[in-house]
Every structure is written in structure tokens, then in C-alpha cells.
Coordinates of C-alpha atoms in Angstrom, one line a residue:
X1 CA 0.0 0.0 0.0
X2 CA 1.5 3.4 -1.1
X3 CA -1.0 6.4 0.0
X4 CA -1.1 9.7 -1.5
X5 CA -3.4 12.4 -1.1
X6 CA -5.2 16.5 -1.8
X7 CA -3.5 18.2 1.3
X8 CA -4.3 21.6 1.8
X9 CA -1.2 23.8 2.5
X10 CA -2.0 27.1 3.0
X11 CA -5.0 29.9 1.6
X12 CA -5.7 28.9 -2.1
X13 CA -3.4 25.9 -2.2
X14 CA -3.6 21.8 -2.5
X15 CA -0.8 19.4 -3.0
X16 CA -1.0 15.9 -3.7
X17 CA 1.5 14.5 -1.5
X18 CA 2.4 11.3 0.1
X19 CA 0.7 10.7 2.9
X20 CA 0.2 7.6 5.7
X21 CA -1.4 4.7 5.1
X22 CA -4.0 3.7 6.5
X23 CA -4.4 2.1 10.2
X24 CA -7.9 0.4 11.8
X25 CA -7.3 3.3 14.3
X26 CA -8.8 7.1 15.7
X27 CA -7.4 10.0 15.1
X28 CA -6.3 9.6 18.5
X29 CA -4.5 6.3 18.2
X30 CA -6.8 4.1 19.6
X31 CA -7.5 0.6 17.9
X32 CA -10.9 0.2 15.9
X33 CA -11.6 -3.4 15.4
X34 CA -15.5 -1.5 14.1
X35 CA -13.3 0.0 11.2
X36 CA -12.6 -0.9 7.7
X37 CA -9.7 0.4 5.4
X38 CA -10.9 1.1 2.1
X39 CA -9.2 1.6 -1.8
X40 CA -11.1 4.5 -3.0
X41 CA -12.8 3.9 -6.2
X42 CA -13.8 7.8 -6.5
X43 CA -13.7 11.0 -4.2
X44 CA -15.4 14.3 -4.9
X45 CA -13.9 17.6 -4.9
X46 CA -17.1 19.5 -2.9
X47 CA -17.7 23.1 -2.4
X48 CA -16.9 23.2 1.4
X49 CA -13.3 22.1 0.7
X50 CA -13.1 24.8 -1.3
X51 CA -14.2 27.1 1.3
X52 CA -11.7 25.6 3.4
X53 CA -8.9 26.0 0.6
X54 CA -10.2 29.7 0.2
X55 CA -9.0 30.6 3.9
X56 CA -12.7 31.2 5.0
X57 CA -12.0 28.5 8.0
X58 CA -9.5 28.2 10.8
X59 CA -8.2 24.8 8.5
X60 CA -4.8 24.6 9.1
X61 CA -2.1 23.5 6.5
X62 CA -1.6 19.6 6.7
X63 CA -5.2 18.6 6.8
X64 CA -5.5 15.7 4.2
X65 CA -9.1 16.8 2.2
X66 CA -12.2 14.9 1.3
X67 CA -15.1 13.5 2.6
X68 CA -16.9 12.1 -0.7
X69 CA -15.9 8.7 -0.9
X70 CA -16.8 5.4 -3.0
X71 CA -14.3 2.6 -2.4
X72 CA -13.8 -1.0 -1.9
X73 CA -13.1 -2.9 1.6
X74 CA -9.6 -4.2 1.6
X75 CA -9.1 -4.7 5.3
X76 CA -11.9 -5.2 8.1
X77 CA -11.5 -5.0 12.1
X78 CA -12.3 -8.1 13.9
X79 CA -15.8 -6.4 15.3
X80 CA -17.0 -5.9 11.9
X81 CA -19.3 -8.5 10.7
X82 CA -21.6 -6.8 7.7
X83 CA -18.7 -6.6 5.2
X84 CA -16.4 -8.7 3.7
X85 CA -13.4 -8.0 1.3
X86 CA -14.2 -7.0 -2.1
X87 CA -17.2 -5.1 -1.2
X88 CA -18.2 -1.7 -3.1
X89 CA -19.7 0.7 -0.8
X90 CA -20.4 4.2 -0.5
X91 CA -19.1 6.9 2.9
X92 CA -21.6 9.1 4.1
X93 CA -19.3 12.1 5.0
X94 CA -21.3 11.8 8.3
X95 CA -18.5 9.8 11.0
X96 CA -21.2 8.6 13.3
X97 CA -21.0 6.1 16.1
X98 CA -24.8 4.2 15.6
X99 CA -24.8 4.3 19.5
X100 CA -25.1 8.3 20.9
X101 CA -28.5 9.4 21.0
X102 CA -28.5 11.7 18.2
X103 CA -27.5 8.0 16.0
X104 CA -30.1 6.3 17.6
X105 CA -32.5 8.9 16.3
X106 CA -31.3 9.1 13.3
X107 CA -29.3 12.5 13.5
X108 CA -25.9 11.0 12.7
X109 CA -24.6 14.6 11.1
X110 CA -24.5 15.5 15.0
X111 CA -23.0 12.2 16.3
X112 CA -21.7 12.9 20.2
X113 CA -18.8 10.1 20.2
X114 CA -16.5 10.6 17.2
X115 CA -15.7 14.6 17.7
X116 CA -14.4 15.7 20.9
X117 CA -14.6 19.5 20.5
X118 CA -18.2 19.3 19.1
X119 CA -21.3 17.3 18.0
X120 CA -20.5 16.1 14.4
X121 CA -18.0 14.4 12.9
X122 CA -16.6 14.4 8.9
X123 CA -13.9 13.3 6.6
X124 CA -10.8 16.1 6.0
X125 CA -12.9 18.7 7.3
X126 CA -11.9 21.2 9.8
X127 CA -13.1 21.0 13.6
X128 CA -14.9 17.7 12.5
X129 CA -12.7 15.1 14.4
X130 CA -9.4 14.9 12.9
X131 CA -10.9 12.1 10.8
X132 CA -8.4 12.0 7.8
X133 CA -9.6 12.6 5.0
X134 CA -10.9 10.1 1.6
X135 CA -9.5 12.6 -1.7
X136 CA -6.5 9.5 -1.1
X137 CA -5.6 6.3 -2.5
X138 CA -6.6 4.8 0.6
X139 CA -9.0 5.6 4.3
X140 CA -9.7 4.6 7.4
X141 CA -14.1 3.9 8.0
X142 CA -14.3 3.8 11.7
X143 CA -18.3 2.1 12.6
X144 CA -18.1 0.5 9.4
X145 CA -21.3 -2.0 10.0
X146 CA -23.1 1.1 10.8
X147 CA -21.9 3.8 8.5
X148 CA -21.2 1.5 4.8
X149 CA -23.8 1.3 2.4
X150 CA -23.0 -1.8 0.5
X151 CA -23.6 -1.9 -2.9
X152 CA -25.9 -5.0 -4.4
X153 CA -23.7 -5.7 -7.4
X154 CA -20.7 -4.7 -7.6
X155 CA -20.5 -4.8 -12.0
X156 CA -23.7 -2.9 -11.7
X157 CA -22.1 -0.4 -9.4
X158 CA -18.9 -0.3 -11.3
X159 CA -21.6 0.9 -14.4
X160 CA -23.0 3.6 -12.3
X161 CA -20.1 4.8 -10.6
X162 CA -20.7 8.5 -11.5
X163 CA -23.9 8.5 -10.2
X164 CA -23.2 6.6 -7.1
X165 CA -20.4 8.7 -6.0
X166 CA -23.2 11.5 -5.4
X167 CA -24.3 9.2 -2.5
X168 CA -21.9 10.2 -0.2
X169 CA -22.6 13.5 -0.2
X170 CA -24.2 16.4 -2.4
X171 CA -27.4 14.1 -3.5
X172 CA -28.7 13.4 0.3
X173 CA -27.4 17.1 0.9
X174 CA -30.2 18.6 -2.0
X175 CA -32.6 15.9 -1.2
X176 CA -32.7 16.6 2.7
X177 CA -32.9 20.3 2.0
X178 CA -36.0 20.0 -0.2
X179 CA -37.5 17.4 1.6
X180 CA -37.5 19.9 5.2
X181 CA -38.6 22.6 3.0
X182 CA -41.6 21.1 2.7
X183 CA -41.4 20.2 -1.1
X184 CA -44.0 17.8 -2.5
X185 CA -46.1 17.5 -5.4
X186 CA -47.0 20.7 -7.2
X187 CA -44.8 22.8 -5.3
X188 CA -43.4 26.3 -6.5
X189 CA -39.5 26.0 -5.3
X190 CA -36.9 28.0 -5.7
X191 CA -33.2 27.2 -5.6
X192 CA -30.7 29.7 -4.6
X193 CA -27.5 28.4 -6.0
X194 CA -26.9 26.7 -9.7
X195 CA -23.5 24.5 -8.4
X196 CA -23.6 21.0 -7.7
X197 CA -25.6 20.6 -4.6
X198 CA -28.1 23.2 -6.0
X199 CA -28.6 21.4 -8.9
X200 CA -28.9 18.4 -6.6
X201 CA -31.4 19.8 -4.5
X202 CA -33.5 20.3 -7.6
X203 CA -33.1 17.3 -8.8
X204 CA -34.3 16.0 -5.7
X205 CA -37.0 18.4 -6.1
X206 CA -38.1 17.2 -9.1
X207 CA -38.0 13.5 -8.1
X208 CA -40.5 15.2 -5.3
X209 CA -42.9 16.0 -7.9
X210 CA -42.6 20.0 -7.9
X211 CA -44.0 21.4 -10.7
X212 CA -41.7 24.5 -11.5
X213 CA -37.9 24.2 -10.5
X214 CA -36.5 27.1 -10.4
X215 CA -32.4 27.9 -10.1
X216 CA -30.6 31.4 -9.0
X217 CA -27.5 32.7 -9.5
X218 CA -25.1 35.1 -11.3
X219 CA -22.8 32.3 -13.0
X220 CA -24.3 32.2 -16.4
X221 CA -22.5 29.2 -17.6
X222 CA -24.0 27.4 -14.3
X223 CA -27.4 28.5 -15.5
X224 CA -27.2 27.2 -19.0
X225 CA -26.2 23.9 -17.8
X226 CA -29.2 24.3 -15.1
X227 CA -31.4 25.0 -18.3
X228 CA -30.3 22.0 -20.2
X229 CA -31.1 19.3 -17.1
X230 CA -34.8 20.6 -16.9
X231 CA -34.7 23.2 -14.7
X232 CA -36.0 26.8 -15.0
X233 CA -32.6 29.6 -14.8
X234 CA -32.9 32.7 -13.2
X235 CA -30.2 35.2 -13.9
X236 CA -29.7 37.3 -10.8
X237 CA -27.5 39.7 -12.9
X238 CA -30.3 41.2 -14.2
X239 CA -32.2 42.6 -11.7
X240 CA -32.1 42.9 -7.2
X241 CA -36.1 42.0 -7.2
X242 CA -36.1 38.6 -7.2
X243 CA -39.9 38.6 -6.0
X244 CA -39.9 40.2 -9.5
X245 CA -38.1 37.8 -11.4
X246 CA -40.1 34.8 -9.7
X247 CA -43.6 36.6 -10.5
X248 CA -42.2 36.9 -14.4
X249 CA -42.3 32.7 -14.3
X250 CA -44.9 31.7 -12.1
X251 CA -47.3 34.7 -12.2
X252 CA -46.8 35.2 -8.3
X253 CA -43.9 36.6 -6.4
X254 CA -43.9 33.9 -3.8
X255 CA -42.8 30.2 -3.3
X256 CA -43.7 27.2 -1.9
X257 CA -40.5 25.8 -0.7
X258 CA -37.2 27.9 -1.0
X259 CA -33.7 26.0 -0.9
X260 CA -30.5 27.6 -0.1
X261 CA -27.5 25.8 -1.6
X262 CA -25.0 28.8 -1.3
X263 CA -24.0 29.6 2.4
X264 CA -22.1 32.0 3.8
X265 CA -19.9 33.1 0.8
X266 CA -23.3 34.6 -0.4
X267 CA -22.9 37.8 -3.0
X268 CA -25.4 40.2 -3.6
X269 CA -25.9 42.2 -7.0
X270 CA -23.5 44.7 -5.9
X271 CA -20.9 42.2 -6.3
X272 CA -19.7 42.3 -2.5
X273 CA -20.1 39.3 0.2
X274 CA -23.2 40.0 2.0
X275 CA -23.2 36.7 4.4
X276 CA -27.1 36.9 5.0
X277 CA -28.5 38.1 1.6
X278 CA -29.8 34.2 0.8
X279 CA -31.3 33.5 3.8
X280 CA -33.4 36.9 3.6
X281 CA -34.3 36.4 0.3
X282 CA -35.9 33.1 1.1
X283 CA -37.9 34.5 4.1
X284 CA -38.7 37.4 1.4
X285 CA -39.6 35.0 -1.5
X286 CA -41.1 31.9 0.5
X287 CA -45.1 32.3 1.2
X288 CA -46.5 32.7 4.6
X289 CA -46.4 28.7 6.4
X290 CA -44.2 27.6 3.7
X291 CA -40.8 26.0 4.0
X292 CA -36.7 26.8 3.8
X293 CA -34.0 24.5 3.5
X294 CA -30.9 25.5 4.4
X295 CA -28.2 22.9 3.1
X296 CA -25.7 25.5 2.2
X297 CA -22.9 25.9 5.2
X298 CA -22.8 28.6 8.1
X299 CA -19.9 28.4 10.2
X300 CA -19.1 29.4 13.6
X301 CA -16.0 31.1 12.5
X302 CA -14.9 33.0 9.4
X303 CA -11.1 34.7 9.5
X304 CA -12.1 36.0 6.3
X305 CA -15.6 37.2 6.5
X306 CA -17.0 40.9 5.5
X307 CA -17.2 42.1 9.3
X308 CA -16.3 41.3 12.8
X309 CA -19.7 40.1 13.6
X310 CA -19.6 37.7 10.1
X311 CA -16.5 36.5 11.2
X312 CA -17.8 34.8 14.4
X313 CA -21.1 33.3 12.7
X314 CA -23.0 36.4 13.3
X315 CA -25.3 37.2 10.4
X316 CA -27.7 40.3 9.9
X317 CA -30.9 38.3 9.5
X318 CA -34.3 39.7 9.2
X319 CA -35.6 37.2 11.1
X320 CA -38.9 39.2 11.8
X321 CA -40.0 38.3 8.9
X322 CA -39.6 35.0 9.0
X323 CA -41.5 34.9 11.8
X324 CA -44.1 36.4 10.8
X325 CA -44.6 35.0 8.3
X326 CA -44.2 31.4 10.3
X327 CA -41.9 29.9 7.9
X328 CA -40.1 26.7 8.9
X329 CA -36.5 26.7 8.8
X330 CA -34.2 23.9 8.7
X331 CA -30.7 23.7 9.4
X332 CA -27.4 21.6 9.7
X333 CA -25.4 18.7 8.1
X334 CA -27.4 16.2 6.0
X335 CA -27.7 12.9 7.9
X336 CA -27.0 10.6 4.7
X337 CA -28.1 7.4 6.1
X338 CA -32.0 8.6 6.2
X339 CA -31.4 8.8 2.0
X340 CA -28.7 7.1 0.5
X341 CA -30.7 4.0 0.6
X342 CA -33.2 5.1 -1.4
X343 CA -31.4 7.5 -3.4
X344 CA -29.3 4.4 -4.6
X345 CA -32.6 2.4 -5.7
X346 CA -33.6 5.8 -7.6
X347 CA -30.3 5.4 -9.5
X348 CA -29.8 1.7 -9.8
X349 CA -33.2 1.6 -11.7
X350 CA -32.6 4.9 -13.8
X351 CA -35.1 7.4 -12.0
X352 CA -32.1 10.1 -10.8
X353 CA -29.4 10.3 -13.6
X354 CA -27.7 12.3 -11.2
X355 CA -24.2 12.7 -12.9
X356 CA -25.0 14.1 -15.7
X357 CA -27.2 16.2 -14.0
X358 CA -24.2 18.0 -12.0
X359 CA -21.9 17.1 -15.0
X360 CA -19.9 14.9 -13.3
X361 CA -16.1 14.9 -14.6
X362 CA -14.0 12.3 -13.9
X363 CA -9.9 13.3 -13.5
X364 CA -6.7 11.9 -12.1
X365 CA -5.9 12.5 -8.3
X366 CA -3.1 13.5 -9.5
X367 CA -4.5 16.4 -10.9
X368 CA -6.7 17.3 -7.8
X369 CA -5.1 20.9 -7.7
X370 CA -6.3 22.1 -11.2
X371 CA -9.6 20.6 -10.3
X372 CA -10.0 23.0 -7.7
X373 CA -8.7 25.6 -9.5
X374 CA -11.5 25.1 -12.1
X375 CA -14.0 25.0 -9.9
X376 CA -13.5 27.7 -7.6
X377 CA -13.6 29.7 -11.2
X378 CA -16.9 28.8 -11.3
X379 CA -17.6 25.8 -14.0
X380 CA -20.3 24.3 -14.6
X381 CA -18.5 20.8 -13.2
X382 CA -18.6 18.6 -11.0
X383 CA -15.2 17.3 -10.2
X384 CA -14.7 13.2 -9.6
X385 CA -10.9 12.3 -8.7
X386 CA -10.4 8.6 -9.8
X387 CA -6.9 7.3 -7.9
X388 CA -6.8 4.2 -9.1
X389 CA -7.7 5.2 -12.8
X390 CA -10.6 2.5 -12.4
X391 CA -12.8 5.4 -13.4
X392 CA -11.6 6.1 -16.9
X393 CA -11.6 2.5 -18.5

């Protein structure tokens, strides 16, 4: 076993380097006979790393990246008894235990075992548990019984890889935010957001049975892509009424179900950051008892945000409104085991051609750091690292 992997060294900079293998082991050095090592089919490059890479977290340089991971078990801990060798399976980014509370209930993106600074654990990701991360030629799965979803067949999955890579992460991400905002059939949504997860969250949407889709943004090569998969584009360069802009589609300024799939790196049509412009526009857009979900990340701390407040999570929200107009908010990391499940079945028996729906392109690891060059420029890509080059043939 010879491990490489996308290490973030600094603000706007990823290596691939060599890195450790792989041990059935914490962060913290402790054995886990629960865990399986894995040889990572694919790994996607997501837009939280980048906001890592970007210097908008307190990541520091060394952290091996990734949390989007499809692989097959090449080593299992004595505990685990699900798995065997040779099986294909896809990561949930969550690291949950299947034992706390929160797992019990089913809220395994706020596990309280495998993070000791906070609930929640991930892959590469910062404050998430030290939990090294799957853009590698190999990683560590610590609950592995609990956390795996096995594929059926693995030829079948091999022939659906680019779909089934979305499992780990931005599919259950757009599908748990439309599903908590309350999108069902015949639903007006709106999307804020045309990048992968938005365009998952539509999808997801759609699959719902909303009848107009609609997707926001200023990135017009992101919208003509949105436009080509089905889904209504609105360009947010021309005009600041989006109420407006909806009314001109739908006949009425107001939503169903609003999504937000951009976070706290929002812009407004000035051009500058303004961290809470997304979130007001939903409570502006969204009708009175309707829904918002809010899969795009907040953080607690932002070394590079607009303001002091900003820069410790502190957001200029009209909240008011919100209120009352009792809209229903929901917030936090996708727990991927409530979805993937089915999400697989959607995609093993061609309802959710998910990868060419986010244009999913497959590259080298090798070449991780021009992938997230291109993305952060904005393309309309989604970017699947293949280690192994099992991808390409």
C-alpha cells in the first residue's frame, strides 16, 4: 500500500503529496476493530473544501481533504461482521458512532462520540474530528457496519459509478434540504445556488414532484447547464427583485419551498459578500407557512468574512420576517443514512441520472489541484478524482 493524497497547505493551495497509510485506528491512536480500510474507487472535490482551501475557515495547512468517498473494503476490524473483502460501498461524509443518542434517532450529522470539540463528525474537514480525509488512494471507516452502504452488485455499481459517487454527499445534501422545506407534489421552489448541490437539491425536487424548478444565480455558464437538465434559470445579474423575477415565471412573487444551496460566501448584486442576503431572500420569496431549507454551510468562525460580527457566525438576519410570516426553517449537516438507501434504488433503476445532472467529470488525483482551480472559477462541473484510474476505463 503506497497512499497519496489533496493536502491543503495554505490559503488557495492543495498538493497531492504522500501521505500515511491507513491504520484500523482514531485519530487519536486508539484501535478500531469497528473500522474498515478502504481503496477509494472515487472522491469528490465539494464546495466546502473549497471554502476551506479559500482561507474562510480556521483549517490549518496539513489537513489531508475529502469527505466524498466510494471505495472497496480491503481490510476489516475483527468487530465488523456486515462486510467482507471486495465489497463496493459508499461513505456518508457523516462519521457517526450508531450508538449516541443523536444516532439512535437518526441524526448521525450530530454524532456525540466521534468529535471531541463538538457534535459532528466528517472526513478532512476542519473541527470535525481529525478524521483524515478520503481525496487518497486509501482511508480509514471507523463504525463501518453502521456507516457503509454496500452496494448490491458490484458490476452494476462499477456501471454507475458516476452516479453513485453523489451518494456520499451532495445528492442526500439537495434531497434533505428539499424534503425539510416542505417540497411535495405541485410545489413552486426555488433554488438559490446553480453548483452541484443546487442542482442536486433540484433534482431531488423534481423526483418530489414540484411542478416548476427554479435555479438562481449570477454564473451564467451554471445556468445554461441548469437549463439543459430541466430546470428553470434565473439570472440574478439582471435585476435585485427577485420577488420580480419569480412573478415573471410563475405569475406570483412567492414560493412554496425555498432551498439555499450557497451559504455564507453569499454575493449580492453589488458584487460584494453579503453573508445573510440568501437566507433573507428566502424568508422574502417563501409564502407565509411555507418551508426553507438550508443545506448550504454557516460556520461558527470566518477569519475571512466581511465584518467582525460575520467573522464569528453572526449574520444580519431579518428574522422578523420570518417569523411572521411562520416559515419553517431547517438547518445543519445532511444525515445521509435517512437517504442514500433510497437515493441508490432511484439510481440503480434509472429514475435520478444524477451525474450528468451535475456534469460529473472524472480526472486523475493526480491532478486534484487544477480541479479545484476550475471549480473555484466557477464551471459548470462537478469534479470526480479517480486514484486508481478504475474510473476512466
Amino acid at each position: 500500500m503506497s497512499n497519496i493524497g489533496v493536502v491543503y497547505t495554505g490559503p488557495g493551495a492543495v498538493e497531492v503529496q504522500k501521505i500515511d497509510d491507513p491504520k484500523l485506528q482514531a485519530p487519536d491512536g486508539r484501535k478500531l476493530e469497528h473500522a474498515v480500510i478502504l481503496k477509494v474507487i472515487s472522491t469528490n472535490i465539494c464546495g466546502s473544501d473549497q471554502h476551506m482551501v479559500r482561507g474562510r475557515t480556521t483549517a490549518q495547512p496539513g489537513l489531508v481533504l475529502g469527505h466524498e468517498i466510494t471505495g472497496e473494503v480491503i481490510e476489516i476490524g475483527s468487530d465488523v461482521e456486515m462486510l467482507t473483502v471486495g465489497d463496493i460501498v459508499s461513505v456518508p461524509f457523516n462519521v457517526a458512532c450508531g450508538r449516541c443518542r443523536c444516532c439512535r434517532e437518526g441524526d448521525t450529522g450530530v454524532c456525540l462520540t466521534v468529535n471531541p470539540e463538538r457534535a459532528g463528525g466528517a472526513y478532512g474537514y476542519v473541527d470535525m474530528g481529525g478524521w483524515i480525509g478520503g481525496q487518497a488512494r486509501y482511508v480509514t471507516v471507523p463504525y463501518a457496519d453502521f456507516n457503509l452502504l454496500k452496494f448490491p452488485d458490484r458490476d452494476q455499481a462499477m456501471a454507475k459509478i458516476r452516479d453513485l459517487t453523489m451518494l456520499s454527499d451532495i445528492l442526500p445534501t439537495g434531497f434533505h434540504g428539499a424534503l425539510q422545506a416542505g417540497v411535495g407534489v405541485g410545489s413552486i421552489v426555488y433554488v438559490a445556488g446553480a453548483g452541484p448541490v443546487g442542482l442536486a437539491a433540484a433534482a431531488s425536487a423534481r423526483i418530489l414532484g414540484a411542478a416548476v424548478v427554479m435555479i438562481g444565480d449570477f454564473n451564467k455558464e451554471r445556468l445554461v447547464h441548469a437549463a439543459k437538465v430541466g430546470f428553470t434559470p434565473v439570472d440574478l445579474s439582471k435585476g435585485d427583485n427577485l420577488p420580480e423575477m419569480i412573478a415573471e415565471i410563475t405569475g406570483s412573487p412567492e414560493v412554496d419551498a425555498a432551498i439555499d444551496a450557497v451559504g455564507f460566501e453569499a454575493r449580492g448584486h453589488s458584487g460584494g459578500e453579503q453573508p445573510a442576503i440568501v437566507l433573507n431572500q428566502m424568508m422574502e420569496i417563501t409564502r407565509v407557512a411555507g418551508g426553507i431549507g438550508i443545506p448550504g454551510l454557516y460556520v461558527t468562525e470566518d477569519p475571512g468574512a466581511v465584518d467582525d460580527a460575520a467573522k464569528s457566525g453572526n449574520l444580519s438576519m431579518r428574522f422578523g420576517l420570518g417569523w411572521a410570516k411562520a416559515q419553517s426553517f431547517h438547518t445543519g449537516q445532511t444525515p445521509v443514512l435517512k437517504y442514500n438507501r433510497q437515493l441508490m434504488q432511484a439510481i440503480l433503476h434509472d429514475r435520478l441520472p444524477i451525474a450528468d445532472i451535475v456534469n460529473a467529470t472524472i480526472m486523475p488525483l493526480d491532478q486534484a489541484a487544477e480541479g479545484y482551480k476550475s471549480f473555484d472559477s466557477g464551471v459548470a462541473k462537478k469534479f470526480v478524482l479517480d486514484p486508481h484510474g478504475l474510473l476512466a476505463s
